[in-house]
Amino acid sequence: MTTVFGVDIGGSGIKGAPVDLERGALAQERHKVLTPHPASPESVVAAVAEVVGHFGHQGPVGLTFPGVVVGGQTRTAANVDKRWIGEDAAGLFSDALGLPATVLNDADAAGLAELTYGAGHGRGGVVLVLTFGTGIGSALFVDGALVPNTELGHLELRGKDAEHRAASAARERHDLSWPQWAERVDEYLGMVERLFSPELIIIGGGVSRKHEKFLPLLTRREAEVVPAELRNDAGIVGAAMAAAKSG
Ligand code: BGC
């Protein structure tokens, strides 16, 4: 069994577990700590060290980050502490853990996991994975190959950053009913579809657990729209996949 460690760094929690890459599933129950506030690089690195240390893991570690990541460097920080901008995140984690570390965008990680083990398994053509949470994350695939850091949550919708209108957090913030929120998601998907003509759109993020509340309310479109299958574990699994690949 190939076991690599995956860590998902989110706005509220930092969770990690060893991952069984043959099954695309957690090899042990995950361990979670609350995301420190402010989520400065130092405090997040310490929290990650606690999660990885909990398992006494030795070997490669993959980590997700909710922003643009290029060559291990974190470049944007829409919903996290701005001190991450321009950090050598992979270097920071690797030094603190004493282990090889790979960092990638959170939605890209979730997308990799869904395309390999979940709702997009074996699908070619243009596939788009969208995660609805604090923000909207996107992962674009062309015949199974990822185009990283697409950041489609920041497309402009009605003069605003789309994620401010249509992320799951917007539903909570504005106390929207499911039909009201579904209307916003629908408009957003319409825009994305006009731009990319995907054959398949996979809806992920925590809210995908409640897909029966909003997916049936969406307008019929050319693309097939389905819920993610790995749900909460997609980020951890995808992070481990990325670490295994670069290791
Ligand atoms: C960030 C993306 C991230 C998404 C989901 C957005 O605000 O810019 O990089 O994937 O939130 O966390």
PDB file of C-alpha atoms and ligand atoms in Angstrom:
ATOM      1  CA  MET A   1       0.000   0.000   0.000  1.00  0.00           C
ATOM      2  CA  THR A   2       1.342   3.459  -0.957  1.00  0.00           C
ATOM      3  CA  THR A   3       0.723   5.859   1.880  1.00  0.00           C
ATOM      4  CA  VAL A   4       1.401   9.555   1.500  1.00  0.00           C
ATOM      5  CA  PHE A   5       0.162  12.258   3.854  1.00  0.00           C
ATOM      6  CA  GLY A   6      -2.404  14.876   2.813  1.00  0.00           C
ATOM      7  CA  VAL A   7      -3.296  18.101   4.624  1.00  0.00           C
ATOM      8  CA  ASP A   8      -6.235  20.337   3.738  1.00  0.00           C
ATOM      9  CA  ILE A   9      -5.825  23.911   4.956  1.00  0.00           C
ATOM     10  CA  GLY A  10      -9.202  25.613   5.154  1.00  0.00           C
ATOM     11  CA  GLY A  11     -10.631  28.759   6.669  1.00  0.00           C
ATOM     12  CA  SER A  12     -12.020  27.008   9.729  1.00  0.00           C
ATOM     13  CA  GLY A  13     -10.020  23.804  10.067  1.00  0.00           C
ATOM     14  CA  ILE A  14      -6.730  22.179   9.151  1.00  0.00           C
ATOM     15  CA  LYS A  15      -7.237  18.466   8.636  1.00  0.00           C
ATOM     16  CA  GLY A  16      -4.906  15.728   7.617  1.00  0.00           C
ATOM     17  CA  ALA A  17      -4.490  11.988   7.311  1.00  0.00           C
ATOM     18  CA  PRO A  18      -2.320   9.387   5.652  1.00  0.00           C
ATOM     19  CA  VAL A  19      -3.897   8.517   2.306  1.00  0.00           C
ATOM     20  CA  ASP A  20      -4.138   5.157   0.619  1.00  0.00           C
ATOM     21  CA  LEU A  21      -3.510   6.093  -2.989  1.00  0.00           C
ATOM     22  CA  GLU A  22      -4.587   2.755  -4.340  1.00  0.00           C
ATOM     23  CA  ARG A  23      -8.125   3.295  -3.078  1.00  0.00           C
ATOM     24  CA  GLY A  24      -8.132   7.100  -3.030  1.00  0.00           C
ATOM     25  CA  ALA A  25      -9.292   7.036   0.577  1.00  0.00           C
ATOM     26  CA  LEU A  26      -7.971   7.985   3.987  1.00  0.00           C
ATOM     27  CA  ALA A  27      -5.810   5.218   5.442  1.00  0.00           C
ATOM     28  CA  GLN A  28      -6.640   6.366   8.990  1.00  0.00           C
ATOM     29  CA  GLU A  29      -9.240   8.616  10.523  1.00  0.00           C
ATOM     30  CA  ARG A  30      -8.266  12.224   9.906  1.00  0.00           C
ATOM     31  CA  HIS A  31      -7.045  14.584  12.600  1.00  0.00           C
ATOM     32  CA  LYS A  32      -8.332  18.153  12.650  1.00  0.00           C
ATOM     33  CA  VAL A  33      -7.253  21.301  14.468  1.00  0.00           C
ATOM     34  CA  LEU A  34      -8.912  24.703  14.270  1.00  0.00           C
ATOM     35  CA  THR A  35      -7.311  27.157  11.863  1.00  0.00           C
ATOM     36  CA  PRO A  36      -5.515  29.771  13.979  1.00  0.00           C
ATOM     37  CA  HIS A  37      -6.690  33.382  13.727  1.00  0.00           C
ATOM     38  CA  PRO A  38      -5.023  35.307  12.322  1.00  0.00           C
ATOM     39  CA  ALA A  39      -3.880  32.504  10.038  1.00  0.00           C
ATOM     40  CA  SER A  40      -0.360  33.851   9.666  1.00  0.00           C
ATOM     41  CA  PRO A  41       2.223  31.602   7.989  1.00  0.00           C
ATOM     42  CA  GLU A  42       3.929  30.868  11.364  1.00  0.00           C
ATOM     43  CA  SER A  43       0.741  29.877  13.155  1.00  0.00           C
ATOM     44  CA  VAL A  44      -0.538  27.749  10.254  1.00  0.00           C
ATOM     45  CA  VAL A  45       2.810  25.991   9.948  1.00  0.00           C
ATOM     46  CA  ALA A  46       2.679  25.184  13.684  1.00  0.00           C
ATOM     47  CA  ALA A  47      -0.883  23.835  13.352  1.00  0.00           C
ATOM     48  CA  VAL A  48       0.133  21.690  10.362  1.00  0.00           C
ATOM     49  CA  ALA A  49       3.104  20.327  12.329  1.00  0.00           C
ATOM     50  CA  GLU A  50       0.671  19.297  15.054  1.00  0.00           C
ATOM     51  CA  VAL A  51      -1.591  17.472  12.568  1.00  0.00           C
ATOM     52  CA  VAL A  52       1.281  15.635  10.882  1.00  0.00           C
ATOM     53  CA  GLY A  53       2.983  14.949  14.246  1.00  0.00           C
ATOM     54  CA  HIS A  54      -0.229  13.344  15.537  1.00  0.00           C
ATOM     55  CA  PHE A  55       0.436  10.430  13.176  1.00  0.00           C
ATOM     56  CA  GLY A  56       4.217  10.384  13.526  1.00  0.00           C
ATOM     57  CA  HIS A  57       4.244  10.436   9.728  1.00  0.00           C
ATOM     58  CA  GLN A  58       7.556  10.187   7.884  1.00  0.00           C
ATOM     59  CA  GLY A  59       7.594  10.682   4.114  1.00  0.00           C
ATOM     60  CA  PRO A  60       6.161  13.139   1.593  1.00  0.00           C
ATOM     61  CA  VAL A  61       3.396  15.533   2.626  1.00  0.00           C
ATOM     62  CA  GLY A  62       0.986  17.305   0.273  1.00  0.00           C
ATOM     63  CA  LEU A  63      -0.847  20.436   1.395  1.00  0.00           C
ATOM     64  CA  THR A  64      -3.684  22.465  -0.047  1.00  0.00           C
ATOM     65  CA  PHE A  65      -3.857  26.253   0.111  1.00  0.00           C
ATOM     66  CA  PRO A  66      -6.900  28.440  -0.646  1.00  0.00           C
ATOM     67  CA  GLY A  67      -5.115  30.681  -3.145  1.00  0.00           C
ATOM     68  CA  VAL A  68      -2.875  30.637  -6.199  1.00  0.00           C
ATOM     69  CA  VAL A  69       0.209  28.429  -5.745  1.00  0.00           C
ATOM     70  CA  VAL A  70       2.982  28.390  -8.338  1.00  0.00           C
ATOM     71  CA  GLY A  71       6.147  26.351  -7.809  1.00  0.00           C
ATOM     72  CA  GLY A  72       5.407  26.055  -4.079  1.00  0.00           C
ATOM     73  CA  GLN A  73       4.976  29.798  -3.674  1.00  0.00           C
ATOM     74  CA  THR A  74       1.630  31.167  -2.452  1.00  0.00           C
ATOM     75  CA  ARG A  75       0.696  34.142  -4.607  1.00  0.00           C
ATOM     76  CA  THR A  76      -2.798  35.265  -3.553  1.00  0.00           C
ATOM     77  CA  ALA A  77      -4.769  35.124  -0.314  1.00  0.00           C
ATOM     78  CA  ALA A  78      -8.396  36.167  -0.911  1.00  0.00           C
ATOM     79  CA  ASN A  79      -9.784  34.577   2.250  1.00  0.00           C
ATOM     80  CA  VAL A  80      -6.655  34.076   4.361  1.00  0.00           C
ATOM     81  CA  ASP A  81      -4.001  36.208   6.025  1.00  0.00           C
ATOM     82  CA  LYS A  82      -2.329  38.451   3.440  1.00  0.00           C
ATOM     83  CA  ARG A  83       1.111  37.592   4.832  1.00  0.00           C
ATOM     84  CA  TRP A  84       0.923  34.430   2.706  1.00  0.00           C
ATOM     85  CA  ILE A  85       1.330  36.441  -0.488  1.00  0.00           C
ATOM     86  CA  GLY A  86       4.793  35.777  -1.907  1.00  0.00           C
ATOM     87  CA  GLU A  87       5.712  33.131   0.720  1.00  0.00           C
ATOM     88  CA  ASP A  88       7.758  30.083  -0.173  1.00  0.00           C
ATOM     89  CA  ALA A  89       5.049  27.919   1.376  1.00  0.00           C
ATOM     90  CA  ALA A  90       6.549  24.594   0.289  1.00  0.00           C
ATOM     91  CA  GLY A  91       9.879  25.616   1.834  1.00  0.00           C
ATOM     92  CA  LEU A  92       8.254  26.732   5.093  1.00  0.00           C
ATOM     93  CA  PHE A  93       6.340  23.457   5.524  1.00  0.00           C
ATOM     94  CA  SER A  94       9.240  21.328   4.459  1.00  0.00           C
ATOM     95  CA  ASP A  95      11.632  23.025   6.933  1.00  0.00           C
ATOM     96  CA  ALA A  96       9.159  22.869   9.817  1.00  0.00           C
ATOM     97  CA  LEU A  97       8.225  19.224   9.206  1.00  0.00           C
ATOM     98  CA  GLY A  98      11.652  18.027   8.131  1.00  0.00           C
ATOM     99  CA  LEU A  99       9.844  16.245   5.279  1.00  0.00           C
ATOM    100  CA  PRO A 100       9.394  16.876   1.536  1.00  0.00           C
ATOM    101  CA  ALA A 101       6.346  19.113   1.086  1.00  0.00           C
ATOM    102  CA  THR A 102       4.231  19.919  -1.979  1.00  0.00           C
ATOM    103  CA  VAL A 103       1.672  22.718  -1.938  1.00  0.00           C
ATOM    104  CA  LEU A 104      -1.173  23.236  -4.412  1.00  0.00           C
ATOM    105  CA  ASN A 105      -4.432  25.148  -4.696  1.00  0.00           C
ATOM    106  CA  ASP A 106      -7.273  23.613  -2.660  1.00  0.00           C
ATOM    107  CA  ALA A 107      -9.742  23.310  -5.548  1.00  0.00           C
ATOM    108  CA  ASP A 108      -7.044  21.862  -7.809  1.00  0.00           C
ATOM    109  CA  ALA A 109      -6.392  19.211  -5.156  1.00  0.00           C
ATOM    110  CA  ALA A 110     -10.094  18.392  -4.811  1.00  0.00           C
ATOM    111  CA  GLY A 111     -10.362  18.255  -8.589  1.00  0.00           C
ATOM    112  CA  LEU A 112      -7.457  15.816  -8.948  1.00  0.00           C
ATOM    113  CA  ALA A 113      -9.099  13.511  -6.418  1.00  0.00           C
ATOM    114  CA  GLU A 114     -12.520  13.693  -8.111  1.00  0.00           C
ATOM    115  CA  LEU A 115     -11.081  13.047 -11.578  1.00  0.00           C
ATOM    116  CA  THR A 116      -9.134  10.016 -10.377  1.00  0.00           C
ATOM    117  CA  TYR A 117     -11.373   8.411  -7.783  1.00  0.00           C
ATOM    118  CA  GLY A 118     -14.692  10.242  -7.834  1.00  0.00           C
ATOM    119  CA  ALA A 119     -17.371  11.822  -9.993  1.00  0.00           C
ATOM    120  CA  GLY A 120     -14.988  12.552 -12.886  1.00  0.00           C
ATOM    121  CA  HIS A 121     -13.300   9.176 -12.989  1.00  0.00           C
ATOM    122  CA  GLY A 122     -12.283   8.291 -16.532  1.00  0.00           C
ATOM    123  CA  ARG A 123     -13.849  11.414 -18.041  1.00  0.00           C
ATOM    124  CA  GLY A 124     -12.142  13.133 -20.949  1.00  0.00           C
ATOM    125  CA  GLY A 125     -12.918  16.439 -22.633  1.00  0.00           C
ATOM    126  CA  VAL A 126     -13.303  19.654 -20.653  1.00  0.00           C
ATOM    127  CA  VAL A 127     -14.314  18.976 -17.061  1.00  0.00           C
ATOM    128  CA  LEU A 128     -14.736  21.675 -14.454  1.00  0.00           C
ATOM    129  CA  VAL A 129     -14.725  21.067 -10.723  1.00  0.00           C
ATOM    130  CA  LEU A 130     -16.174  23.935  -8.670  1.00  0.00           C
ATOM    131  CA  THR A 131     -16.011  24.013  -4.875  1.00  0.00           C
ATOM    132  CA  PHE A 132     -18.508  26.131  -2.972  1.00  0.00           C
ATOM    133  CA  GLY A 133     -17.360  27.121   0.512  1.00  0.00           C
ATOM    134  CA  THR A 134     -16.009  30.362   1.987  1.00  0.00           C
ATOM    135  CA  GLY A 135     -15.032  31.197  -1.589  1.00  0.00           C
ATOM    136  CA  ILE A 136     -15.558  29.465  -4.914  1.00  0.00           C
ATOM    137  CA  GLY A 137     -12.650  27.321  -6.061  1.00  0.00           C
ATOM    138  CA  SER A 138     -12.178  25.960  -9.568  1.00  0.00           C
ATOM    139  CA  ALA A 139     -10.194  23.175 -11.201  1.00  0.00           C
ATOM    140  CA  LEU A 140     -10.197  22.891 -14.984  1.00  0.00           C
ATOM    141  CA  PHE A 141      -9.273  19.625 -16.718  1.00  0.00           C
ATOM    142  CA  VAL A 142      -8.680  18.941 -20.374  1.00  0.00           C
ATOM    143  CA  ASP A 143      -8.625  15.205 -21.120  1.00  0.00           C
ATOM    144  CA  GLY A 144      -7.699  14.554 -17.500  1.00  0.00           C
ATOM    145  CA  ALA A 145      -4.850  17.108 -17.397  1.00  0.00           C
ATOM    146  CA  LEU A 146      -5.209  19.926 -14.882  1.00  0.00           C
ATOM    147  CA  VAL A 147      -4.867  23.575 -15.878  1.00  0.00           C
ATOM    148  CA  PRO A 148      -3.853  24.857 -12.429  1.00  0.00           C
ATOM    149  CA  ASN A 149      -4.902  28.060 -10.634  1.00  0.00           C
ATOM    150  CA  THR A 150      -7.864  28.991 -12.819  1.00  0.00           C
ATOM    151  CA  GLU A 151      -9.466  31.083 -10.006  1.00  0.00           C
ATOM    152  CA  LEU A 152     -12.917  31.168 -11.608  1.00  0.00           C
ATOM    153  CA  GLY A 153     -14.467  32.209  -8.292  1.00  0.00           C
ATOM    154  CA  HIS A 154     -13.216  35.700  -9.025  1.00  0.00           C
ATOM    155  CA  LEU A 155     -15.033  36.121 -12.325  1.00  0.00           C
ATOM    156  CA  GLU A 156     -17.192  39.224 -12.200  1.00  0.00           C
ATOM    157  CA  LEU A 157     -20.889  38.604 -11.677  1.00  0.00           C
ATOM    158  CA  ARG A 158     -23.261  41.567 -11.454  1.00  0.00           C
ATOM    159  CA  GLY A 159     -20.318  43.867 -10.834  1.00  0.00           C
ATOM    160  CA  LYS A 160     -18.995  41.775  -7.972  1.00  0.00           C
ATOM    161  CA  ASP A 161     -16.494  39.040  -7.337  1.00  0.00           C
ATOM    162  CA  ALA A 162     -18.636  35.974  -8.163  1.00  0.00           C
ATOM    163  CA  GLU A 163     -17.712  34.218  -4.926  1.00  0.00           C
ATOM    164  CA  HIS A 164     -19.114  37.106  -2.904  1.00  0.00           C
ATOM    165  CA  ARG A 165     -22.523  36.447  -4.452  1.00  0.00           C
ATOM    166  CA  ALA A 166     -22.585  32.721  -4.955  1.00  0.00           C
ATOM    167  CA  ALA A 167     -20.212  30.960  -2.524  1.00  0.00           C
ATOM    168  CA  SER A 168     -21.753  28.857   0.194  1.00  0.00           C
ATOM    169  CA  ALA A 169     -20.697  31.533   2.701  1.00  0.00           C
ATOM    170  CA  ALA A 170     -22.824  34.103   0.797  1.00  0.00           C
ATOM    171  CA  ARG A 171     -25.904  31.937   1.423  1.00  0.00           C
ATOM    172  CA  GLU A 172     -25.196  31.979   5.146  1.00  0.00           C
ATOM    173  CA  ARG A 173     -24.131  35.630   5.274  1.00  0.00           C
ATOM    174  CA  HIS A 174     -27.260  36.881   3.507  1.00  0.00           C
ATOM    175  CA  ASP A 175     -29.543  34.286   5.048  1.00  0.00           C
ATOM    176  CA  LEU A 176     -30.649  33.114   1.580  1.00  0.00           C
ATOM    177  CA  SER A 177     -33.161  30.324   1.111  1.00  0.00           C
ATOM    178  CA  TRP A 178     -32.006  27.351  -0.985  1.00  0.00           C
ATOM    179  CA  PRO A 179     -34.006  28.564  -4.027  1.00  0.00           C
ATOM    180  CA  GLN A 180     -32.538  32.071  -3.672  1.00  0.00           C
ATOM    181  CA  TRP A 181     -29.026  30.741  -3.456  1.00  0.00           C
ATOM    182  CA  ALA A 182     -29.600  28.211  -6.266  1.00  0.00           C
ATOM    183  CA  GLU A 183     -30.589  31.124  -8.523  1.00  0.00           C
ATOM    184  CA  ARG A 184     -27.227  32.767  -7.880  1.00  0.00           C
ATOM    185  CA  VAL A 185     -25.329  29.519  -8.446  1.00  0.00           C
ATOM    186  CA  ASP A 186     -27.323  28.994 -11.629  1.00  0.00           C
ATOM    187  CA  GLU A 187     -26.382  32.411 -12.984  1.00  0.00           C
ATOM    188  CA  TYR A 188     -22.750  31.744 -12.125  1.00  0.00           C
ATOM    189  CA  LEU A 189     -22.757  28.328 -13.816  1.00  0.00           C
ATOM    190  CA  GLY A 190     -24.344  29.907 -16.880  1.00  0.00           C
ATOM    191  CA  MET A 191     -21.466  32.358 -17.142  1.00  0.00           C
ATOM    192  CA  VAL A 192     -18.838  29.657 -16.655  1.00  0.00           C
ATOM    193  CA  GLU A 193     -20.549  27.490 -19.234  1.00  0.00           C
ATOM    194  CA  ARG A 194     -20.583  30.286 -21.798  1.00  0.00           C
ATOM    195  CA  LEU A 195     -16.840  30.765 -21.299  1.00  0.00           C
ATOM    196  CA  PHE A 196     -15.602  27.159 -21.207  1.00  0.00           C
ATOM    197  CA  SER A 197     -18.322  24.841 -22.592  1.00  0.00           C
ATOM    198  CA  PRO A 198     -17.414  22.017 -20.192  1.00  0.00           C
ATOM    199  CA  GLU A 199     -18.970  18.613 -20.759  1.00  0.00           C
ATOM    200  CA  LEU A 200     -19.122  17.917 -17.062  1.00  0.00           C
ATOM    201  CA  ILE A 201     -19.340  20.221 -14.037  1.00  0.00           C
ATOM    202  CA  ILE A 202     -18.662  18.628 -10.652  1.00  0.00           C
ATOM    203  CA  ILE A 203     -19.980  20.562  -7.655  1.00  0.00           C
ATOM    204  CA  GLY A 204     -17.811  20.141  -4.558  1.00  0.00           C
ATOM    205  CA  GLY A 205     -17.182  21.822  -1.228  1.00  0.00           C
ATOM    206  CA  GLY A 206     -18.950  21.132   2.058  1.00  0.00           C
ATOM    207  CA  VAL A 207     -22.320  22.172   0.636  1.00  0.00           C
ATOM    208  CA  SER A 208     -22.196  19.349  -1.926  1.00  0.00           C
ATOM    209  CA  ARG A 209     -23.330  17.101   0.915  1.00  0.00           C
ATOM    210  CA  LYS A 210     -26.700  18.870   0.604  1.00  0.00           C
ATOM    211  CA  HIS A 211     -26.815  18.715  -3.201  1.00  0.00           C
ATOM    212  CA  GLU A 212     -30.417  17.525  -3.257  1.00  0.00           C
ATOM    213  CA  LYS A 213     -31.431  20.931  -1.841  1.00  0.00           C
ATOM    214  CA  PHE A 214     -30.085  22.935  -4.781  1.00  0.00           C
ATOM    215  CA  LEU A 215     -28.933  20.834  -7.746  1.00  0.00           C
ATOM    216  CA  PRO A 216     -32.532  19.976  -8.783  1.00  0.00           C
ATOM    217  CA  LEU A 217     -33.326  23.723  -8.781  1.00  0.00           C
ATOM    218  CA  LEU A 218     -30.682  24.557 -11.382  1.00  0.00           C
ATOM    219  CA  THR A 219     -31.654  25.277 -14.974  1.00  0.00           C
ATOM    220  CA  ARG A 220     -30.973  22.466 -17.406  1.00  0.00           C
ATOM    221  CA  ARG A 221     -27.779  23.144 -19.280  1.00  0.00           C
ATOM    222  CA  GLU A 222     -25.551  21.576 -21.897  1.00  0.00           C
ATOM    223  CA  ALA A 223     -23.057  20.335 -19.317  1.00  0.00           C
ATOM    224  CA  GLU A 224     -23.896  17.463 -17.040  1.00  0.00           C
ATOM    225  CA  VAL A 225     -23.881  18.836 -13.460  1.00  0.00           C
ATOM    226  CA  VAL A 226     -23.167  16.315 -10.706  1.00  0.00           C
ATOM    227  CA  PRO A 227     -22.193  16.413  -7.017  1.00  0.00           C
ATOM    228  CA  ALA A 228     -18.639  15.559  -5.972  1.00  0.00           C
ATOM    229  CA  GLU A 229     -18.203  12.094  -4.538  1.00  0.00           C
ATOM    230  CA  LEU A 230     -15.248  12.449  -2.193  1.00  0.00           C
ATOM    231  CA  ARG A 231     -16.820  15.384  -0.362  1.00  0.00           C
ATOM    232  CA  ASN A 232     -14.795  16.349   2.702  1.00  0.00           C
ATOM    233  CA  ASP A 233     -11.852  14.125   1.904  1.00  0.00           C
ATOM    234  CA  ALA A 234     -11.194  15.362  -1.629  1.00  0.00           C
ATOM    235  CA  GLY A 235      -8.635  18.001  -0.572  1.00  0.00           C
ATOM    236  CA  ILE A 236      -6.639  15.598   1.604  1.00  0.00           C
ATOM    237  CA  VAL A 237      -6.616  12.896  -1.073  1.00  0.00           C
ATOM    238  CA  GLY A 238      -5.692  15.344  -3.851  1.00  0.00           C
ATOM    239  CA  ALA A 239      -2.892  16.858  -1.751  1.00  0.00           C
ATOM    240  CA  ALA A 240      -1.424  13.405  -1.184  1.00  0.00           C
ATOM    241  CA  MET A 241      -1.708  12.654  -4.915  1.00  0.00           C
ATOM    242  CA  ALA A 242       0.272  15.803  -5.734  1.00  0.00           C
ATOM    243  CA  ALA A 243       2.949  14.924  -3.161  1.00  0.00           C
ATOM    244  CA  ALA A 244       3.278  11.391  -4.521  1.00  0.00           C
ATOM    245  CA  LYS A 245       3.662  12.750  -8.035  1.00  0.00           C
ATOM    246  CA  SER A 246       6.363  15.268  -7.186  1.00  0.00           C
ATOM    247  CA  GLY A 247       8.111  12.905  -4.771  1.00  0.00           C
TER     248      GLY A 247
HETATM  249  C1  BGC B   1      -9.333  31.559  -3.827  1.00  0.00           C
HETATM  250  C2  BGC B   1      -9.047  30.269  -4.547  1.00  0.00           C
HETATM  251  C3  BGC B   1      -9.601  29.107  -3.744  1.00  0.00           C
HETATM  252  C4  BGC B   1     -11.072  29.328  -3.432  1.00  0.00           C
HETATM  253  C5  BGC B   1     -11.635  28.216  -2.555  1.00  0.00           C
HETATM  254  C6  BGC B   1     -10.819  31.675  -3.554  1.00  0.00           C
HETATM  255  O1  BGC B   1     -11.078  32.857  -2.872  1.00  0.00           O
HETATM  256  O2  BGC B   1      -8.900  32.667  -4.592  1.00  0.00           O
HETATM  257  O3  BGC B   1      -7.670  30.107  -4.748  1.00  0.00           O
HETATM  258  O4  BGC B   1      -9.432  27.922  -4.460  1.00  0.00           O
HETATM  259  O5  BGC B   1     -11.257  30.556  -2.780  1.00  0.00           O
HETATM  260  O6  BGC B   1     -10.986  28.159  -1.331  1.00  0.00           O
END
